[in-house]
Amino acid sequence: MSDAVKVGFVPFSAPARGTLIVFCDDALKFGTAATKALGVAVATVKRAVASSQFKGKAGSALDLLAPEGLKVGRLIVIGAGKVAAIKDYDLLKLGGAVAGKIGAADTAVTVIADLPGAAMQPEQAAAIASGIRLRAYKFDRYKTKKKDDDSGAVNASVSIAVADPAAAKKAFTPGSHVVDGVILARELVNEPPNVLYPEEFAKRAAQLKKLGVEVQILDVKAMTQLKMGALLGVSQGSAHPGRTVIMRWNGGKKGEQPLAFVGKGVCFDTGGISIKPSASMEDMKGDMGGAACVVGLMHALAARKAKVNVVGAIGLVENMPDGNAQRPGDIVTSMSGQTIEIINTDAEGRLVLADVLWYVAQKHKPKFMVDLATLTGAIMVALGTDYAGLFSNNDQLAEHLTAVGQSTGEKVWRMPLGPEYDKQIDSQFADMKNTGSRNGGSITAAQFLQRFVDGTPWAHLDIAGTAMGAPKNDINQSWGSGYGVRLLNQLVAEYYESKK
Ligand code: BES
Ligand code: MN
Ligand code: ZN
């Protein structure tokens, strides 16, 4: 992975070297510190701005080489748009715009963290720093030849100039741990499936022990004893045995009910006997995006020592066609005792989650469970790639998720649940079948999951459109987006963490 960008904080008075970056608003106004940094070059810059198309729109930039009167080789003015009510997510994107302008030739970069109007707070400078790191990540581990024009701040050392570097550094500590969690999730999604199969994924999750997370790995024998017939049915056609990993972070009060996050970890989804067409099948290495998010989230929470008890649980399998693979028509018995007729072996994610959700509900009695899964192609038909589908049996949990979706930019859109959908998955031979009709495919998938939550307050996020292959944006240039880590970290921080 390339996350080599170094971000630090320096005082406004530190001399800029290499490339200098300043911000202005959409009235082309600079803040006091930015004006000061421009010094005698202010007039030149204003003339350049006036004769260009640059209007200070959020994320737009004006590049000036060797500006007269400045000791730097390059000056970049980045627009911050309207700054009066600038939000955290806007600052994250502003940081992304900064990283986006840094090229391979830039080794030293100074960013003046200053906007017109009120003085920038340490938390705001920290958000810019997070945005820089998020944007700069790229997955190039398997490229043996790096190209000269590879841009994106990868090797730059970025100094963010602020009024109080110590305060900014302190404010950046938790945010930087969250960025680490996002990057970990992206990394897992990007890894090829011959490298990241269930056992290897479990090993990577076990690294969380270094942060004080308790990690328990259930192997096939343990899962057989637990009677996880739904998960094991999916896994049985693969040469790689399945795993369930339970992670526990105890940052809250002793004995306090935990929150639970559950992830679909299908390390590769061929569809099984109901095999998928070959076009884009390679994308199905990302069918563990839910599990990746849970691991990234546990990293973020543990590293920033979140004052909360949390259980993370992931079901790891590979869905392969094989002489030993499960067939359409098979009936499996889930850990809950409910039987399932397999109609389509490609509807495997819900089978994996059925046993993990049931296990977590019984064993950990959580306050709520949120599961994340690249569950259905149908959610992309419904919502595209900007919103994840949200399904919930609990209005308050749904409202909290919607609110943090807005503030983090990891948006969710609530979808319906109800008996009219639920009856579509009744089976003539077993308690239920694993698919409904084509119409409303994401909803019947969610109805299936709901049959395994045992009344626990629960939300399901269908992240098939958002976890991978979504269009690149200001803060993400990677195929695996790490979607959900910032969303759920914020959910925990805002509503469930004790503040002391
Ligand atoms: N992993 C897929 C869903 C998916 C598709 C995720 C494309 C990301 C991109 C899931 O296991 C699946 O195959 N779902 C089927 C369900 C159907 C057989 C009822 C689907 O969506 O077609
Ligand atoms: Mn599938
Ligand atoms: Zn799948």
XYZ file of C-alpha atoms and ligand atoms in Angstrom:
524
model
C 0.000 0.000 0.000
C 1.046 3.560 -0.537
C 0.150 5.770 2.326
C 3.572 7.316 2.510
C 2.338 10.882 2.673
C 3.614 12.454 5.869
C 1.366 15.064 7.430
C 2.532 17.305 10.267
C 1.723 20.671 11.775
C 3.970 23.743 11.905
C 3.380 27.321 13.104
C 2.241 29.967 10.629
C 5.648 31.568 11.044
C 7.542 28.554 9.634
C 9.112 29.335 6.237
C 7.401 27.571 3.328
C 9.523 25.343 1.111
C 8.820 23.557 -2.159
C 5.158 24.093 -2.873
C 2.878 26.493 -1.015
C -0.878 25.981 -0.841
C -3.343 28.635 0.337
C -7.139 28.736 0.418
C -9.590 31.423 -0.598
C -13.388 31.619 -0.570
C -15.780 32.104 -3.470
C -15.402 35.877 -3.155
C -11.670 35.281 -3.792
C -10.884 36.485 -0.274
C -7.910 35.195 1.686
C -7.643 34.913 5.452
C -5.132 36.909 7.459
C -2.528 34.153 7.737
C -2.811 33.293 4.033
C -2.392 36.948 3.087
C 0.651 37.141 5.280
C 2.124 33.987 3.725
C 1.657 35.470 0.254
C 3.519 38.595 1.329
C 4.598 40.760 -1.580
C 3.197 38.176 -4.012
C -0.381 39.116 -3.104
C -0.630 41.565 -5.988
C 0.691 39.024 -8.538
C -1.696 36.373 -7.242
C -4.690 38.706 -7.417
C -3.772 39.627 -10.989
C -3.470 35.947 -11.949
C -6.806 35.183 -10.299
C -8.501 38.060 -12.127
C -7.269 36.869 -15.524
C -8.284 33.230 -15.005
C -11.480 31.199 -14.828
C -10.809 30.516 -11.185
C -13.764 31.556 -9.031
C -12.821 30.013 -5.691
C -15.444 27.276 -6.038
C -14.999 24.479 -3.486
C -12.274 22.121 -4.699
C -11.180 24.212 -7.680
C -7.536 25.256 -7.935
C -5.248 27.753 -9.562
C -1.629 26.761 -10.163
C 1.124 29.393 -10.311
C 4.707 28.447 -11.072
C 7.616 30.321 -9.492
C 5.479 33.211 -8.217
C 7.433 36.420 -8.058
C 8.426 37.491 -4.577
C 7.952 34.020 -3.042
C 10.720 31.546 -2.214
C 8.621 28.559 -3.268
C 8.712 26.838 -6.642
C 4.970 26.542 -6.945
C 1.953 28.255 -5.440
C -1.474 26.677 -5.530
C -4.602 28.583 -4.590
C -7.446 26.226 -3.700
C -11.040 27.366 -3.528
C -12.996 26.605 -0.375
C -16.330 27.882 -1.700
C -18.627 29.378 0.919
C -16.766 29.268 4.201
C -19.185 30.871 6.701
C -20.803 27.550 7.675
C -18.060 25.207 6.539
C -18.546 21.673 7.916
C -16.178 18.874 8.833
C -16.928 16.960 5.657
C -16.210 20.082 3.569
C -12.820 20.365 5.275
C -12.130 16.688 4.611
C -12.848 17.345 0.926
C -10.671 20.451 1.030
C -7.824 18.289 2.309
C -8.613 15.881 -0.522
C -8.321 18.732 -3.024
C -4.925 19.584 -1.532
C -3.638 16.030 -1.953
C -5.109 15.909 -5.447
C -2.964 18.863 -6.504
C 0.286 17.419 -5.172
C 2.280 15.718 -7.891
C 5.099 13.200 -7.914
C 7.632 16.056 -8.144
C 6.422 17.694 -4.941
C 8.472 16.558 -2.005
C 7.872 19.374 0.467
C 4.494 21.070 0.677
C 3.269 23.754 3.062
C -0.471 24.249 3.452
C -1.640 27.424 5.167
C -4.671 26.252 7.164
C -6.505 29.520 7.112
C -9.796 30.768 5.688
C -11.296 34.240 5.569
C -13.536 34.969 8.567
C -13.170 33.170 11.883
C -9.814 31.683 12.898
C -9.482 28.005 12.046
C -9.991 25.639 14.997
C -7.525 22.777 15.685
C -10.286 20.250 14.830
C -10.777 21.929 11.467
C -7.080 21.785 10.610
C -7.166 18.130 11.710
C -10.035 17.442 9.295
C -7.945 18.892 6.448
C -5.097 16.592 7.471
C -7.449 13.580 7.442
C -8.679 14.532 3.976
C -5.112 14.667 2.691
C -4.355 11.186 4.007
C -7.609 9.689 2.713
C -7.076 11.073 -0.779
C -3.397 10.144 -0.936
C -3.948 6.415 -0.363
C -3.444 4.185 -3.328
C -3.130 0.453 -3.702
C -0.026 -0.308 -5.739
C 1.516 -3.241 -3.891
C 1.443 -5.438 -6.971
C 2.849 -2.890 -9.409
C 6.533 -3.601 -9.910
C 7.106 -0.553 -12.134
C 6.089 2.824 -10.791
C 5.361 5.460 -13.416
C 6.818 8.989 -13.235
C 3.430 10.566 -13.676
C 1.968 8.732 -10.720
C 0.575 11.673 -8.805
C -1.340 11.975 -5.587
C 0.958 13.163 -2.841
C 2.316 9.728 -2.244
C 5.812 10.677 -1.262
C 5.336 14.238 -0.158
C 5.950 15.596 3.267
C 3.077 17.960 3.991
C 3.362 20.656 6.663
C 0.082 22.178 7.692
C 0.662 25.660 9.064
C -1.619 26.550 11.957
C -1.777 28.986 14.887
C -1.166 26.272 17.500
C 0.618 23.158 16.120
C 0.429 21.255 19.418
C -3.342 21.711 19.637
C -3.805 20.662 15.992
C -1.640 17.604 16.500
C -3.701 16.595 19.516
C -6.948 17.115 17.619
C -5.621 15.004 14.723
C -4.799 11.959 16.875
C -8.273 10.344 16.924
C -9.004 11.356 13.326
C -5.757 9.849 12.157
C -6.693 6.527 13.795
C -9.990 6.624 11.925
C -8.109 7.242 8.673
C -5.935 4.214 9.488
C -9.143 2.185 9.895
C -10.479 3.392 6.531
C -7.194 2.565 4.827
C -7.138 -0.888 6.432
C -10.646 -1.545 5.094
C -9.665 -0.340 1.602
C -6.573 -2.483 1.703
C -8.566 -5.639 2.506
C -11.073 -4.934 -0.273
C -8.330 -4.270 -2.823
C -6.289 -7.399 -2.052
C -6.644 -10.152 -4.672
C -8.638 -13.235 -3.729
C -5.724 -15.650 -4.132
C -4.002 -13.728 -1.333
C -6.936 -12.846 0.886
C -8.935 -16.031 1.495
C -10.785 -16.703 4.762
C -7.825 -17.940 6.822
C -5.608 -15.070 5.699
C -8.391 -12.561 6.364
C -8.801 -14.009 9.862
C -5.054 -13.609 10.427
C -5.223 -9.964 9.426
C -8.160 -9.411 11.774
C -6.139 -11.054 14.547
C -3.576 -8.240 14.220
C -6.077 -6.093 16.108
C -4.838 -7.859 19.238
C -1.930 -5.408 19.158
C -4.423 -2.656 19.924
C -5.976 -4.525 22.835
C -8.873 -6.076 20.901
C -9.840 -9.607 21.996
C -9.956 -11.785 18.890
C -11.547 -15.208 18.753
C -11.382 -17.286 15.571
C -13.979 -19.995 15.024
C -12.719 -22.672 12.639
C -14.840 -25.221 10.775
C -14.846 -27.593 13.741
C -16.062 -24.873 16.110
C -18.694 -23.704 13.629
C -19.856 -27.295 13.127
C -20.271 -27.661 16.890
C -22.297 -24.447 16.907
C -24.431 -25.915 14.074
C -23.790 -23.004 11.712
C -25.242 -24.987 8.805
C -26.114 -21.950 6.662
C -22.608 -20.490 6.636
C -20.952 -23.887 6.287
C -23.186 -24.795 3.350
C -21.812 -21.825 1.397
C -18.256 -22.626 2.363
C -18.305 -26.366 1.612
C -17.406 -26.043 -2.082
C -14.158 -24.217 -1.423
C -10.661 -25.577 -0.912
C -10.238 -22.756 1.623
C -12.044 -23.485 4.872
C -14.348 -20.794 6.272
C -13.848 -18.834 9.458
C -15.915 -16.668 11.776
C -13.976 -14.020 13.647
C -15.294 -12.358 16.791
C -13.510 -9.178 17.869
C -14.243 -7.475 21.140
C -13.199 -4.017 22.269
C -13.968 -3.301 25.928
C -13.474 0.452 26.215
C -16.707 1.075 28.089
C -17.966 0.290 31.568
C -17.518 -3.248 32.776
C -20.620 -5.309 32.118
C -22.232 -2.664 29.913
C -24.120 -4.151 26.952
C -21.984 -3.984 23.797
C -22.844 -2.560 20.399
C -22.383 -5.105 17.617
C -21.200 -4.763 14.031
C -21.460 -7.730 11.691
C -19.883 -8.046 8.251
C -20.341 -10.225 5.187
C -16.944 -11.626 4.311
C -17.294 -13.559 1.076
C -13.653 -13.461 0.003
C -14.684 -14.470 -3.495
C -18.167 -14.975 -4.889
C -18.316 -17.015 -8.085
C -22.010 -17.577 -7.448
C -21.291 -21.245 -6.716
C -23.267 -23.778 -8.786
C -25.597 -20.921 -9.814
C -22.439 -19.517 -11.352
C -22.148 -15.867 -12.342
C -21.381 -14.726 -15.899
C -17.657 -14.037 -16.399
C -18.012 -10.294 -17.143
C -16.699 -8.383 -14.121
C -16.548 -11.511 -11.991
C -13.138 -10.290 -10.798
C -15.001 -7.597 -8.847
C -16.302 -10.316 -6.564
C -12.994 -10.212 -4.683
C -14.630 -7.238 -2.999
C -17.568 -9.244 -1.705
C -15.999 -9.015 1.735
C -16.428 -5.222 1.921
C -18.745 -5.551 4.916
C -16.210 -7.603 6.854
C -13.429 -5.216 5.825
C -15.424 -2.311 7.201
C -15.982 -4.074 10.522
C -12.242 -4.753 10.890
C -11.400 -1.163 9.912
C -13.966 0.127 12.385
C -12.624 -2.039 15.216
C -9.168 -0.688 14.407
C -10.415 2.914 14.562
C -12.312 2.402 17.839
C -9.524 0.527 19.599
C -6.725 2.813 18.393
C -8.546 5.914 19.554
C -9.545 4.097 22.761
C -13.261 4.662 22.315
C -15.149 4.570 25.629
C -17.607 1.912 24.591
C -17.974 -1.873 24.480
C -18.156 -3.192 20.937
C -18.351 -6.611 19.330
C -17.283 -7.008 15.711
C -18.171 -10.268 13.982
C -17.364 -11.377 10.451
C -18.316 -14.498 8.521
C -15.531 -15.436 6.110
C -16.106 -17.879 3.260
C -15.419 -18.412 -0.395
C -18.377 -19.272 -2.650
C -17.092 -21.778 -5.234
C -18.564 -24.354 -7.633
C -17.170 -27.807 -6.904
C -18.141 -31.455 -6.568
C -18.711 -30.765 -2.913
C -20.515 -27.446 -3.404
C -24.068 -26.957 -2.240
C -26.825 -27.302 -4.828
C -30.031 -25.451 -5.590
C -32.647 -27.590 -3.870
C -30.473 -28.373 -0.856
C -32.044 -27.661 2.517
C -29.701 -26.493 5.260
C -30.369 -25.992 8.959
C -29.115 -22.708 10.352
C -27.767 -22.235 13.867
C -31.149 -20.771 14.832
C -32.772 -24.118 13.977
C -34.688 -22.550 11.075
C -34.353 -24.484 7.817
C -33.528 -22.872 4.484
C -34.170 -24.163 0.989
C -31.391 -23.065 -1.354
C -32.941 -21.724 -4.556
C -29.895 -19.886 -5.847
C -26.399 -20.565 -4.532
C -25.460 -17.016 -5.557
C -27.652 -15.620 -2.775
C -24.937 -16.698 -0.331
C -24.257 -13.556 1.683
C -27.551 -13.787 3.553
C -26.770 -17.415 4.452
C -23.429 -16.411 5.958
C -24.967 -13.502 7.857
C -27.887 -15.608 9.104
C -25.596 -17.658 11.338
C -23.315 -14.802 12.401
C -26.245 -12.517 13.303
C -27.907 -15.307 15.278
C -24.650 -16.140 17.060
C -24.031 -12.508 18.038
C -27.629 -11.951 19.177
C -27.545 -15.039 21.424
C -24.021 -14.877 22.703
C -23.476 -11.141 23.182
C -27.017 -9.768 23.703
C -25.999 -6.439 22.117
C -27.792 -3.098 22.442
C -28.130 -3.225 18.681
C -26.591 -4.961 15.675
C -25.612 -3.190 12.475
C -24.621 -5.470 9.632
C -22.857 -4.407 6.454
C -22.933 -6.497 3.314
C -22.291 -6.246 -0.406
C -25.546 -8.150 -0.540
C -27.435 -7.437 -3.755
C -26.965 -6.086 -7.243
C -30.527 -4.807 -6.851
C -29.453 -2.094 -4.396
C -27.354 -0.551 -7.176
C -30.376 -0.591 -9.460
C -32.338 1.223 -6.747
C -29.803 3.691 -5.344
C -26.763 3.761 -7.604
C -23.393 4.139 -5.948
C -23.826 7.203 -3.718
C -26.122 5.879 -1.027
C -26.041 2.576 0.821
C -29.411 0.912 1.386
C -30.554 1.056 5.011
C -33.054 -1.440 6.388
C -34.005 -1.424 10.046
C -36.494 -2.693 12.600
C -35.727 0.308 14.821
C -36.600 3.913 13.925
C -34.174 5.516 16.352
C -31.209 3.517 15.058
C -32.265 4.309 11.485
C -32.487 8.022 12.292
C -29.059 8.033 13.923
C -27.536 6.311 10.903
C -29.228 8.735 8.533
C -27.887 11.716 10.509
C -24.280 10.493 10.617
C -24.611 9.543 6.961
C -25.244 13.201 6.174
C -22.451 14.532 8.384
C -19.783 12.080 7.213
C -20.822 12.033 3.555
C -21.211 8.227 3.772
C -24.878 8.483 2.962
C -27.630 5.955 3.594
C -31.188 5.789 2.285
C -33.861 3.953 4.233
C -35.737 1.222 2.395
C -38.939 -0.533 3.486
C -39.463 -3.814 5.301
C -42.814 -5.507 5.843
C -44.896 -8.691 5.845
C -45.802 -8.318 2.160
C -42.110 -8.725 1.330
C -41.411 -11.258 4.037
C -43.914 -13.781 2.735
C -42.050 -13.877 -0.577
C -39.330 -15.952 1.032
C -41.624 -18.624 2.494
C -40.740 -22.014 1.015
C -42.887 -25.000 0.127
C -40.270 -27.406 1.537
C -38.498 -25.583 4.375
C -39.045 -22.678 6.778
C -37.828 -20.256 4.123
C -35.987 -20.052 0.828
C -32.920 -17.957 0.143
C -34.348 -15.829 -2.685
C -37.585 -14.014 -3.479
C -38.522 -12.771 -6.918
C -36.325 -10.430 -8.959
C -38.423 -7.420 -7.994
C -37.475 -5.833 -4.692
C -34.440 -8.095 -4.463
C -32.650 -5.986 -1.840
C -35.751 -5.926 0.340
C -36.383 -9.668 0.343
C -32.673 -10.138 1.135
C -33.106 -7.844 4.151
C -36.287 -9.700 5.180
C -34.256 -12.883 5.179
C -31.683 -11.347 7.525
C -34.408 -10.054 9.829
C -35.496 -13.625 10.486
C -32.160 -14.141 12.262
C -31.920 -11.100 14.537
C -34.268 -12.540 17.161
C -35.906 -9.180 17.911
C -32.611 -7.364 18.566
C -32.649 -3.711 17.414
C -30.950 -4.065 14.070
C -29.959 -2.219 10.927
C -28.696 -3.685 7.686
C -26.595 -1.652 5.254
C -26.483 -2.989 1.716
C -23.151 -1.590 0.517
C -22.876 -3.386 -2.840
C -22.834 -0.001 -4.612
C -20.658 1.952 -2.199
C -17.947 -0.416 -0.926
C -16.142 -0.958 -4.208
C -15.924 0.350 -7.718
C -17.871 3.501 -6.863
C -16.740 6.606 -8.765
C -13.568 8.097 -7.314
C -14.039 11.324 -5.398
C -12.297 14.084 -3.434
C -11.279 11.809 -0.602
C -11.022 8.443 -2.290
C -9.102 7.349 -5.365
C -9.112 3.655 -4.506
C -11.360 0.895 -5.897
C -12.099 -0.322 -2.399
C -13.563 2.760 -0.718
C -13.509 1.743 2.942
C -17.168 2.805 3.048
C -18.775 2.608 6.471
C -15.775 3.055 8.748
C -16.227 6.805 9.142
C -20.020 6.408 9.238
C -20.049 3.892 12.077
C -17.195 5.502 13.967
C -19.277 8.670 13.981
C -22.404 6.753 15.021
C -20.541 5.396 18.030
C -18.870 8.703 18.915
C -21.987 10.800 18.628
C -24.641 8.625 20.243
C -23.175 5.743 22.220
C -19.817 6.658 23.669
C -19.522 8.017 27.202
C -18.036 11.459 26.910
C -15.812 11.298 29.995
N -22.214 -10.429 -3.945
C -23.412 -10.419 -4.704
C -24.022 -9.022 -4.826
C -23.196 -8.022 -5.586
C -23.341 -7.896 -6.953
C -22.325 -7.192 -4.926
C -22.580 -6.977 -7.645
C -21.578 -6.259 -5.620
C -21.699 -6.156 -6.979
C -24.437 -11.329 -4.048
O -23.926 -12.436 -3.387
C -25.308 -11.835 -5.131
O -24.839 -12.568 -5.956
N -26.585 -11.456 -5.110
C -27.499 -11.849 -6.085
C -28.760 -12.302 -5.390
C -29.724 -13.026 -6.282
C -29.156 -14.360 -6.698
C -31.014 -13.218 -5.526
C -27.774 -10.659 -6.989
O -27.773 -9.524 -6.506
O -27.950 -10.864 -8.181
Mn -23.618 -14.060 -4.696
Zn -22.027 -12.246 -2.681
